[in-house]
mmCIF file of C-alpha atoms and ligand atoms in Angstrom:
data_model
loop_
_atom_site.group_PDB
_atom_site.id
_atom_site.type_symbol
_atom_site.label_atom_id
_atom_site.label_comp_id
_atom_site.label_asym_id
_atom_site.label_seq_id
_atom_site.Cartn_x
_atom_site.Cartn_y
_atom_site.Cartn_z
ATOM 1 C CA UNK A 1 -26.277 -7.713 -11.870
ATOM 2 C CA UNK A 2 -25.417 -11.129 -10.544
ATOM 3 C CA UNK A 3 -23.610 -13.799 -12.697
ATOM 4 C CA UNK A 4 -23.776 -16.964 -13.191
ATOM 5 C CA UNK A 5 -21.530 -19.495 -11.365
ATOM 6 C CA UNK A 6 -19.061 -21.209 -13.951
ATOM 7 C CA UNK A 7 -20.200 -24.671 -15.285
ATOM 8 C CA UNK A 8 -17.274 -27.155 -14.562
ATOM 9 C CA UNK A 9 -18.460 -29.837 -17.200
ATOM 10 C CA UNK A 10 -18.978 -27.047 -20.081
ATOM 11 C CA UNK A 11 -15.287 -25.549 -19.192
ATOM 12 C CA UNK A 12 -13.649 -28.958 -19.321
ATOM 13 C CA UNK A 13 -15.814 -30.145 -22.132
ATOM 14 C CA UNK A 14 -14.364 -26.762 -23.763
ATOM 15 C CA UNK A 15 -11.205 -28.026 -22.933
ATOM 16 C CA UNK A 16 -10.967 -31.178 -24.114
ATOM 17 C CA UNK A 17 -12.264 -29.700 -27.747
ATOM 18 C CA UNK A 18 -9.402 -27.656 -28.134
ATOM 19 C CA UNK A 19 -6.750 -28.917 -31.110
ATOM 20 C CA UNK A 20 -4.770 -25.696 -30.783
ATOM 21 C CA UNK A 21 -3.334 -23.939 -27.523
ATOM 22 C CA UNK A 22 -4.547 -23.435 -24.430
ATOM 23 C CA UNK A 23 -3.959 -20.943 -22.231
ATOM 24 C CA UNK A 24 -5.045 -20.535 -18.326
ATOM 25 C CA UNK A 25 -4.147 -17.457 -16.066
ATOM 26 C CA UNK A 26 -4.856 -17.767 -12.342
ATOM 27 C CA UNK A 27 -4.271 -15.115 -9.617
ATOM 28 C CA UNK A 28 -2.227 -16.585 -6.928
ATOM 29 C CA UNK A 29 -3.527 -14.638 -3.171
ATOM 30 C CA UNK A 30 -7.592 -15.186 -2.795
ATOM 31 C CA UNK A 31 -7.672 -17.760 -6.184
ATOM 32 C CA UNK A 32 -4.966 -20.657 -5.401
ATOM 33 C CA UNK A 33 -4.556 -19.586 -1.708
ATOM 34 C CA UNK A 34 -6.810 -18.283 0.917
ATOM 35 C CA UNK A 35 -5.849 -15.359 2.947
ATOM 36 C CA UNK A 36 -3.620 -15.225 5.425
ATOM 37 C CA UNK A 37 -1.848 -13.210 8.681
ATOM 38 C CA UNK A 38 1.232 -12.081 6.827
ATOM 39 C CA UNK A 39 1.798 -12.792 3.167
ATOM 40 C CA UNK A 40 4.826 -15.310 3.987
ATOM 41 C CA UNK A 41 2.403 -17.625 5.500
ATOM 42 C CA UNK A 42 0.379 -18.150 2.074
ATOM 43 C CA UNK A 43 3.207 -20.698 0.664
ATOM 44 C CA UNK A 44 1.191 -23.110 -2.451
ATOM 45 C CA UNK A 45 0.646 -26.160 -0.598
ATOM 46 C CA UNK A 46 2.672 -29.483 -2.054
ATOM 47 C CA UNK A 47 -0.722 -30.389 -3.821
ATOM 48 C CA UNK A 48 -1.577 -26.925 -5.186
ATOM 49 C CA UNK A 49 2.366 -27.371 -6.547
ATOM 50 C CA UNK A 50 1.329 -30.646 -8.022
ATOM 51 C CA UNK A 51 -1.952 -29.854 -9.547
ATOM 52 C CA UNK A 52 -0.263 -26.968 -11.472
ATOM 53 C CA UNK A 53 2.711 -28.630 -12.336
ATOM 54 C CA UNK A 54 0.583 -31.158 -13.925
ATOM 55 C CA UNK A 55 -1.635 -28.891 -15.602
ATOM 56 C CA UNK A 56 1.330 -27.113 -16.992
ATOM 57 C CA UNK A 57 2.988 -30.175 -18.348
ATOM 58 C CA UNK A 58 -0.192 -31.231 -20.662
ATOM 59 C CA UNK A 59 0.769 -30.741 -24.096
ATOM 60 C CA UNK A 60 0.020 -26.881 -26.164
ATOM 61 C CA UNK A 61 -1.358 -26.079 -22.156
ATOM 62 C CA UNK A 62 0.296 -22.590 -21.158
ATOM 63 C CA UNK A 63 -0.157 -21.884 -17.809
ATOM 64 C CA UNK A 64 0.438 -18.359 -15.784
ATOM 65 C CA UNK A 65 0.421 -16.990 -12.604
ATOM 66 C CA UNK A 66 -0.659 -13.363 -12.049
ATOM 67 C CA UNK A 67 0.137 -12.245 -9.192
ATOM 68 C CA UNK A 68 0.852 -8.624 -7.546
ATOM 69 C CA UNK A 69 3.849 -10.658 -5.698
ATOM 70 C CA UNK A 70 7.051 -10.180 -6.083
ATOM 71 C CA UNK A 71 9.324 -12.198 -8.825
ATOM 72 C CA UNK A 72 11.685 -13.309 -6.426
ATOM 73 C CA UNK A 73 9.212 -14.302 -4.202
ATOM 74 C CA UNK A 74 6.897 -16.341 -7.305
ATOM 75 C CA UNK A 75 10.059 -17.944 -8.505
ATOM 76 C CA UNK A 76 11.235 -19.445 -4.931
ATOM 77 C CA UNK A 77 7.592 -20.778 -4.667
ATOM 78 C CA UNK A 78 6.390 -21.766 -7.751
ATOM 79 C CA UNK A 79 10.165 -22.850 -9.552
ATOM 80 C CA UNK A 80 9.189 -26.547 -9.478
ATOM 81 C CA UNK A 81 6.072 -26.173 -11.858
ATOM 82 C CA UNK A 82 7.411 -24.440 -15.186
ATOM 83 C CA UNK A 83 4.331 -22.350 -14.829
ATOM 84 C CA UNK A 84 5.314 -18.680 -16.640
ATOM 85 C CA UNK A 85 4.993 -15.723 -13.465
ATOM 86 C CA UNK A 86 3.618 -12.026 -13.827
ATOM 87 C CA UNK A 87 4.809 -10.436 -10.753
ATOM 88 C CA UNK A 88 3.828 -6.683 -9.217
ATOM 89 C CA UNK A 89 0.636 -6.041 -11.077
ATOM 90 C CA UNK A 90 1.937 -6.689 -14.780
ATOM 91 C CA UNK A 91 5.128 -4.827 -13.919
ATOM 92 C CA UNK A 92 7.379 -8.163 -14.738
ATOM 93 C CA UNK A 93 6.053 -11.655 -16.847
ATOM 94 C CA UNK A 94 7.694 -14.766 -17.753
ATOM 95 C CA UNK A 95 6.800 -17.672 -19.787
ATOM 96 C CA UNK A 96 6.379 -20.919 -19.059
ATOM 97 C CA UNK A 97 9.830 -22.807 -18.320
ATOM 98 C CA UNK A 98 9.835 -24.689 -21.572
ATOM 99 C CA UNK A 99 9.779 -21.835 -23.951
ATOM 100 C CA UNK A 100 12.177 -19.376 -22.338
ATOM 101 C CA UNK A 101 13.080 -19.191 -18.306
ATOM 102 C CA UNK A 102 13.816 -14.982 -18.692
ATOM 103 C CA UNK A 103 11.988 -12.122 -16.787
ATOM 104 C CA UNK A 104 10.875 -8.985 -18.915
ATOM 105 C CA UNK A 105 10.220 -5.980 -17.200
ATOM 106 C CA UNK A 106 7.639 -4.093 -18.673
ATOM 107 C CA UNK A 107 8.177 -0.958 -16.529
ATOM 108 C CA UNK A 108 9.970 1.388 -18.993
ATOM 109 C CA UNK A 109 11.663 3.814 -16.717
ATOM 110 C CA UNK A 110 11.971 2.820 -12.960
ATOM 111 C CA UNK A 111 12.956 5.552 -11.364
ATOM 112 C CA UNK A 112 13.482 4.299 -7.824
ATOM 113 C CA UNK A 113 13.530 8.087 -6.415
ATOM 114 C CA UNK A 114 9.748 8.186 -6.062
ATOM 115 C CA UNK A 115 10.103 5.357 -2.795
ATOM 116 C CA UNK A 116 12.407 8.243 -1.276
ATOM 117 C CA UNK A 117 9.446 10.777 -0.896
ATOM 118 C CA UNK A 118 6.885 8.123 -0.282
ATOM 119 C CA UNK A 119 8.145 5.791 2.121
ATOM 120 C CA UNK A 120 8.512 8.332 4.963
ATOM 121 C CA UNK A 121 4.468 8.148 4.678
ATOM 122 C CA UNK A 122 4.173 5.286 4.911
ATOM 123 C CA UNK A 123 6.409 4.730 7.550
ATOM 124 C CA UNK A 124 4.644 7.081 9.494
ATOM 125 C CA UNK A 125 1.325 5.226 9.029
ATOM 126 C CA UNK A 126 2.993 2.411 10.216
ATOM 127 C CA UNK A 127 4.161 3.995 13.617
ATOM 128 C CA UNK A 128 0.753 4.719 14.309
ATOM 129 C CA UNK A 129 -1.108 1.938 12.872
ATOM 130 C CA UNK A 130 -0.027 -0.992 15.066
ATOM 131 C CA UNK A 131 -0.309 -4.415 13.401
ATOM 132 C CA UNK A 132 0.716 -2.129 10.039
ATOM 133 C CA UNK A 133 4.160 -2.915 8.363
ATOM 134 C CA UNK A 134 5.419 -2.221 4.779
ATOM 135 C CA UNK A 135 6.254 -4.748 1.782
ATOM 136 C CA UNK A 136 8.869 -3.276 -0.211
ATOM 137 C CA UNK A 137 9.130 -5.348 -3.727
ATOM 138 C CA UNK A 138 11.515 -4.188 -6.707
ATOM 139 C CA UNK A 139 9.282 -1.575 -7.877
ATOM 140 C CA UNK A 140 6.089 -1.102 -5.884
ATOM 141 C CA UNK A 141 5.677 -0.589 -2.547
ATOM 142 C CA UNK A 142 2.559 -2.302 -0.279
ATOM 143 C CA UNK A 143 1.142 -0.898 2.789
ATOM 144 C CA UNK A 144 -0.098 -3.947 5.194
ATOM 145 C CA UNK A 145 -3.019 -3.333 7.766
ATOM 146 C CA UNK A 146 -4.812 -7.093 8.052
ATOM 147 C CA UNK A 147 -3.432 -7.259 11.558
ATOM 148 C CA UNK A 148 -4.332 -3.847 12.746
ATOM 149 C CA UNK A 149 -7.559 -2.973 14.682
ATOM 150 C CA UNK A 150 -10.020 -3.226 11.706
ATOM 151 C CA UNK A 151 -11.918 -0.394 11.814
ATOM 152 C CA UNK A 152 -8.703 2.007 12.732
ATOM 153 C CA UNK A 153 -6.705 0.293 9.863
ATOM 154 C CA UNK A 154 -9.226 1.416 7.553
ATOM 155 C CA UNK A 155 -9.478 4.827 8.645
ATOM 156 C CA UNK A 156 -5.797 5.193 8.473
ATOM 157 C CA UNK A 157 -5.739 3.615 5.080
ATOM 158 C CA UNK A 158 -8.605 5.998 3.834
ATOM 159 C CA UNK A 159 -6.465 8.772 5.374
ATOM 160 C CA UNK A 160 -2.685 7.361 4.025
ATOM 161 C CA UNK A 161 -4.901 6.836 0.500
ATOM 162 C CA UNK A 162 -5.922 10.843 0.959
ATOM 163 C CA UNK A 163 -2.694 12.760 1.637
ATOM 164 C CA UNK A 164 -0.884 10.312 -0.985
ATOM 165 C CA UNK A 165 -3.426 11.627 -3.710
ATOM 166 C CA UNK A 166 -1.789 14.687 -3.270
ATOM 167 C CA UNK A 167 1.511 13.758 -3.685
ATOM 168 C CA UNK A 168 1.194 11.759 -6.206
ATOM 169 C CA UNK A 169 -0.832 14.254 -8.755
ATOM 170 C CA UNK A 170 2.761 14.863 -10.058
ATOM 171 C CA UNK A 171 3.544 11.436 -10.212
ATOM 172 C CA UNK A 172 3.407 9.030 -12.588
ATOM 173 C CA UNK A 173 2.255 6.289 -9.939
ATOM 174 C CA UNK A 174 -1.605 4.823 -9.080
ATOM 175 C CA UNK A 175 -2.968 3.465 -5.662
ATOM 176 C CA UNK A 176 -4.518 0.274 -5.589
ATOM 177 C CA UNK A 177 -6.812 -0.876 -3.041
ATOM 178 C CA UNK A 178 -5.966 -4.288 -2.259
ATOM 179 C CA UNK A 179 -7.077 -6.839 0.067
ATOM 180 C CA UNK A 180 -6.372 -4.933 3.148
ATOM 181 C CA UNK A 181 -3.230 -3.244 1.351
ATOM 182 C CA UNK A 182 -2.947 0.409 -0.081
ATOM 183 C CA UNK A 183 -0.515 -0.341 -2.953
ATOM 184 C CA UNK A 184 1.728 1.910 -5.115
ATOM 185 C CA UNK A 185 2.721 0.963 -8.921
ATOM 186 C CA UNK A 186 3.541 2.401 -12.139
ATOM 187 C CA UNK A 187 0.256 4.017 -13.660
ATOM 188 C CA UNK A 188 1.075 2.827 -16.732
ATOM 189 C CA UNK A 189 1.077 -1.130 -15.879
ATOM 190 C CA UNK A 190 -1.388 -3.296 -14.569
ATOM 191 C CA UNK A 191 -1.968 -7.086 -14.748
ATOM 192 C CA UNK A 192 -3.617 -6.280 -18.609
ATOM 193 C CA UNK A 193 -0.202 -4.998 -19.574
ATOM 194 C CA UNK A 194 1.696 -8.425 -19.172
ATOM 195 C CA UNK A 195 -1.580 -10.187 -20.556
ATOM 196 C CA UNK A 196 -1.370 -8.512 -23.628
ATOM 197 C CA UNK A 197 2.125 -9.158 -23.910
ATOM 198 C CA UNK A 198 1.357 -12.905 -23.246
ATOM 199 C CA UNK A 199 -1.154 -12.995 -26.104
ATOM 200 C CA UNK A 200 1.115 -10.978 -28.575
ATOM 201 C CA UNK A 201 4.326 -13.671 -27.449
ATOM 202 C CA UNK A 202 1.926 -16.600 -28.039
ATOM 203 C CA UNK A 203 0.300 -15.507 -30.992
ATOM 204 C CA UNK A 204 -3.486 -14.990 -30.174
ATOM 205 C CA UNK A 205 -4.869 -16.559 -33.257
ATOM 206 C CA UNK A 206 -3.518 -19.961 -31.844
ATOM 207 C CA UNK A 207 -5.376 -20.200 -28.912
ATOM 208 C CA UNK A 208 -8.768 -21.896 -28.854
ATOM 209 C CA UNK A 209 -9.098 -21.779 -24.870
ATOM 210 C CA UNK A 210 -8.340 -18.989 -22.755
ATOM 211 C CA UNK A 211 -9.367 -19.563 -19.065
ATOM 212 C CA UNK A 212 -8.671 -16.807 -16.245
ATOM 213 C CA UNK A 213 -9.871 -16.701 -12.972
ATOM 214 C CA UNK A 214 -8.885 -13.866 -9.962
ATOM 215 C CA UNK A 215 -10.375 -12.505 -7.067
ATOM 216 C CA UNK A 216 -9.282 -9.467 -7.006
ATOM 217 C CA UNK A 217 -9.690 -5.598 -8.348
ATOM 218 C CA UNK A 218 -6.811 -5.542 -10.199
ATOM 219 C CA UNK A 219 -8.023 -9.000 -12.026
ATOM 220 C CA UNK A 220 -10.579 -7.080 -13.359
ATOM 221 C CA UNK A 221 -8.681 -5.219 -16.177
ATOM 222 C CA UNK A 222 -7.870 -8.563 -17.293
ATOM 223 C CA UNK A 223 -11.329 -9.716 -16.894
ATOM 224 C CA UNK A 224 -12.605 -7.178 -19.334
ATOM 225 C CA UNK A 225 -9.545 -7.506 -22.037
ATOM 226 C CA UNK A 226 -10.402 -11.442 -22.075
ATOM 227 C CA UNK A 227 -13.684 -10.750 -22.662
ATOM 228 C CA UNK A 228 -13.116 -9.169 -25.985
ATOM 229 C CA UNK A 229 -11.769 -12.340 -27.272
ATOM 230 C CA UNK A 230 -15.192 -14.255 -27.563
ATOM 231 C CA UNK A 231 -13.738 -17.679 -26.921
ATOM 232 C CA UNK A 232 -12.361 -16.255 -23.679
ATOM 233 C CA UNK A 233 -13.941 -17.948 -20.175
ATOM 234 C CA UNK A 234 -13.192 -15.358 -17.194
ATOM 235 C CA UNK A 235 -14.954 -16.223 -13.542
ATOM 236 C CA UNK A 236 -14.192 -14.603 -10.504
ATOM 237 C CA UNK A 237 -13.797 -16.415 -6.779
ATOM 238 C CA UNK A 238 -17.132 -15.391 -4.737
ATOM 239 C CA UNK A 239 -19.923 -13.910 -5.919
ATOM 240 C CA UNK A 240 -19.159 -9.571 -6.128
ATOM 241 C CA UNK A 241 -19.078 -6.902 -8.671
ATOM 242 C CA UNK A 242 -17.308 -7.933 -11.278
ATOM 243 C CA UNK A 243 -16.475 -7.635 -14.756
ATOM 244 C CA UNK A 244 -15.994 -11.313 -14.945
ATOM 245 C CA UNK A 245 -18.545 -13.437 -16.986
ATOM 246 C CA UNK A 246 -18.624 -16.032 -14.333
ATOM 247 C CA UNK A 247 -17.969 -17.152 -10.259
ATOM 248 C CA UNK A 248 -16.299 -19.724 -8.743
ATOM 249 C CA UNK A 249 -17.382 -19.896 -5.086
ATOM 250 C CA UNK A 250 -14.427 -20.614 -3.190
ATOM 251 C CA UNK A 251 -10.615 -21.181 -3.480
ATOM 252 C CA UNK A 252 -10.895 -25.480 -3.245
ATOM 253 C CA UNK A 253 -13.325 -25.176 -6.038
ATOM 254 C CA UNK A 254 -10.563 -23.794 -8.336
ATOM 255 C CA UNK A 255 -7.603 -25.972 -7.426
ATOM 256 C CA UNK A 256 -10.060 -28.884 -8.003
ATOM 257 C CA UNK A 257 -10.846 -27.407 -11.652
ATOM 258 C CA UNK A 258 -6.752 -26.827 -12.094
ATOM 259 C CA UNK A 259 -7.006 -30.245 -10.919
ATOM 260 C CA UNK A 260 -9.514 -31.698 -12.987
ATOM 261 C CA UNK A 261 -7.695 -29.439 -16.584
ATOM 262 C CA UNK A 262 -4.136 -31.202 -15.968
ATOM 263 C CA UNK A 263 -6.817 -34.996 -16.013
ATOM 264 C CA UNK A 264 -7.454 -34.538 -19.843
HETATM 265 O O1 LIG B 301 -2.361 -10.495 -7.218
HETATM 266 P P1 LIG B 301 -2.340 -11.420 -6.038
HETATM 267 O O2 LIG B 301 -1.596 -12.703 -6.260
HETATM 268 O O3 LIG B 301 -3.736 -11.658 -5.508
HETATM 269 O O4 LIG B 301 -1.501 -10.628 -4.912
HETATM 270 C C1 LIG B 301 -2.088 -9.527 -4.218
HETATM 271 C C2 LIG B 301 -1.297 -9.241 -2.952
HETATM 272 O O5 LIG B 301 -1.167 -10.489 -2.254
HETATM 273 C C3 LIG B 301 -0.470 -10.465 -1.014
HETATM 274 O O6 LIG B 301 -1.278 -9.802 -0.054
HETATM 275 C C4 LIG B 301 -2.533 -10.449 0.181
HETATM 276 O O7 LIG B 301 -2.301 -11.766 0.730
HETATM 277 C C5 LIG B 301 -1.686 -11.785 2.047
HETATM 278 C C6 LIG B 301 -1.530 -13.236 2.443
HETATM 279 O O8 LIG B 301 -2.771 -13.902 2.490
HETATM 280 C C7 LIG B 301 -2.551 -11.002 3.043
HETATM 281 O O9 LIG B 301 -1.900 -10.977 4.320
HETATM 282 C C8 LIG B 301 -2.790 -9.577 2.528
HETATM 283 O O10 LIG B 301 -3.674 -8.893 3.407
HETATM 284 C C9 LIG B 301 -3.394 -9.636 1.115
HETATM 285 O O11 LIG B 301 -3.589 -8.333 0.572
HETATM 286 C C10 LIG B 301 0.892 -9.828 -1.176
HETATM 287 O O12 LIG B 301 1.506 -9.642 0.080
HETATM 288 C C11 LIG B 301 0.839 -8.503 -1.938
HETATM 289 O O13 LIG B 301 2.167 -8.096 -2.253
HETATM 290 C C12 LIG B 301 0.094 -8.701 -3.260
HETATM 291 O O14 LIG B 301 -0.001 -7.455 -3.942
#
């Protein structure tokens, strides 16, 4: 079923309406940025920085990244904003820098053992895969293959994906298919996990705008908690398969709404 693309003028009008708080959660790889060689290279331009910086400083405006990227990593980049981080899929969350600059980790037991057995793997993949290399972050780990020959990275991710199902059916860990990544994280996090701890910390019944917008599959377990809150506006980037009530066709078009929000 294809959905409609997200009306700028009714989401701003929405906006503007608003006498309690607002709150807007963006995806950071494929939503603020477009994709790049090596995840290093995506750094938030100076006016992506600005735009959200602004849009953060607006007053009752609570603003959050969501990102599958590392905390050390979101804080180094996005520090200068006071925008509150989720980092690895939901596994960690902070709020914006004028209520309280603390990470929670919402990962109750990390056991770190589980890289030990699966690592290897993966390292083995990336012997064979070349262009391949491994992200290690505090608690997942991300296999790379953008830079490998397309159709032989795929195979060996549909292969890596394969053997790891079998490992992992005594683990307590899920694969997710990224953008040209095979992923490992907690099962029971995703990116709805530190959403719903957002809501509970900013007390849902004082929010009359919620905005999200991701490109991803693992933005759309956010998508479809949002959209039991009928106030909620979600939109995707592109036009796909989503659970998302709405698109925004590309990556400038949703800077220049972030843009256009912080103008009120
Ligand atoms: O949840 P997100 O903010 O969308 O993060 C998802 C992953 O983003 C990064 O990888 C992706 O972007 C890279 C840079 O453009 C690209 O090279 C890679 O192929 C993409 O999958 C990041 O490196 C991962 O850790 C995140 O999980």
């Amino acid at each position: 079923m294809s959905i409609p693309e997200l009306d700028y003028t009714d989401v701003l009008s929405q906006a503007a309406k608003s006498t309690k708080k607002k709150l807007v959660l963006l995806d950071y790889d494929g939503t603020l940025t477009t994709t790049h060689k090596l995840p290093e290279f995506a750094k938030p331009s100076q006016t992506v920085l600005d735009h959200l910086k602004t849009l953060a400083s607006q007053p009752d405006t609570y603003v959050y990244i969501l990102s599958g990227r590392g905390r050390h990593h979101l804080d180094e980049w996005f520090a200068s904003t006071g925008v509150g981080l989720s980092a690895e899929h939901g596994c960690f969350y902070k709020h914006p820098a004028n209520i309280h600059n603390k990470w929670y980790c919402l990962v109750e037991q990390v056991d770190p053992s589980w890289k030990e057995t699966i690592r290897p793997l993966f390292q083995h993949y990336t012997e064979r895969t070349p262009g391949s290399f491994i992200e290690e972050k505090e608690i997942n780990l991300t296999w790379h293959y953008r830079n490998a020959d397309p159709e032989f990275g795929s195979w060996q991710a549909t292969e890596l994906q394969v053997n790891l199902e079998k490992l992992l059916s005594h683990m307590a860990l899920s694969i997710v298919l990224g953008n040209k990544t095979l992923e490992l994280r907690p099962s029971s996090i995703d990116k709805s996990t530190a959403v719903r701890s957002i809501l509970k910390d900013l007390q849902l019944p004082s929010l009359d705008f919620i905005l999200c917008i991701g490109d991803g599959k693992t933005d759309e377990v956010v998508f479809s908690l949002l959209n039991e809150i009928p106030h909620a506006i979600t939109s995707t980037v592109g036009k796909k398969q989503t659970e998302a009530q709405y698109y925004i066709p590309t990556v400038d078009k949703v800077n220049k709404l972030v843009e256009d929000l912080g103008k009120l």
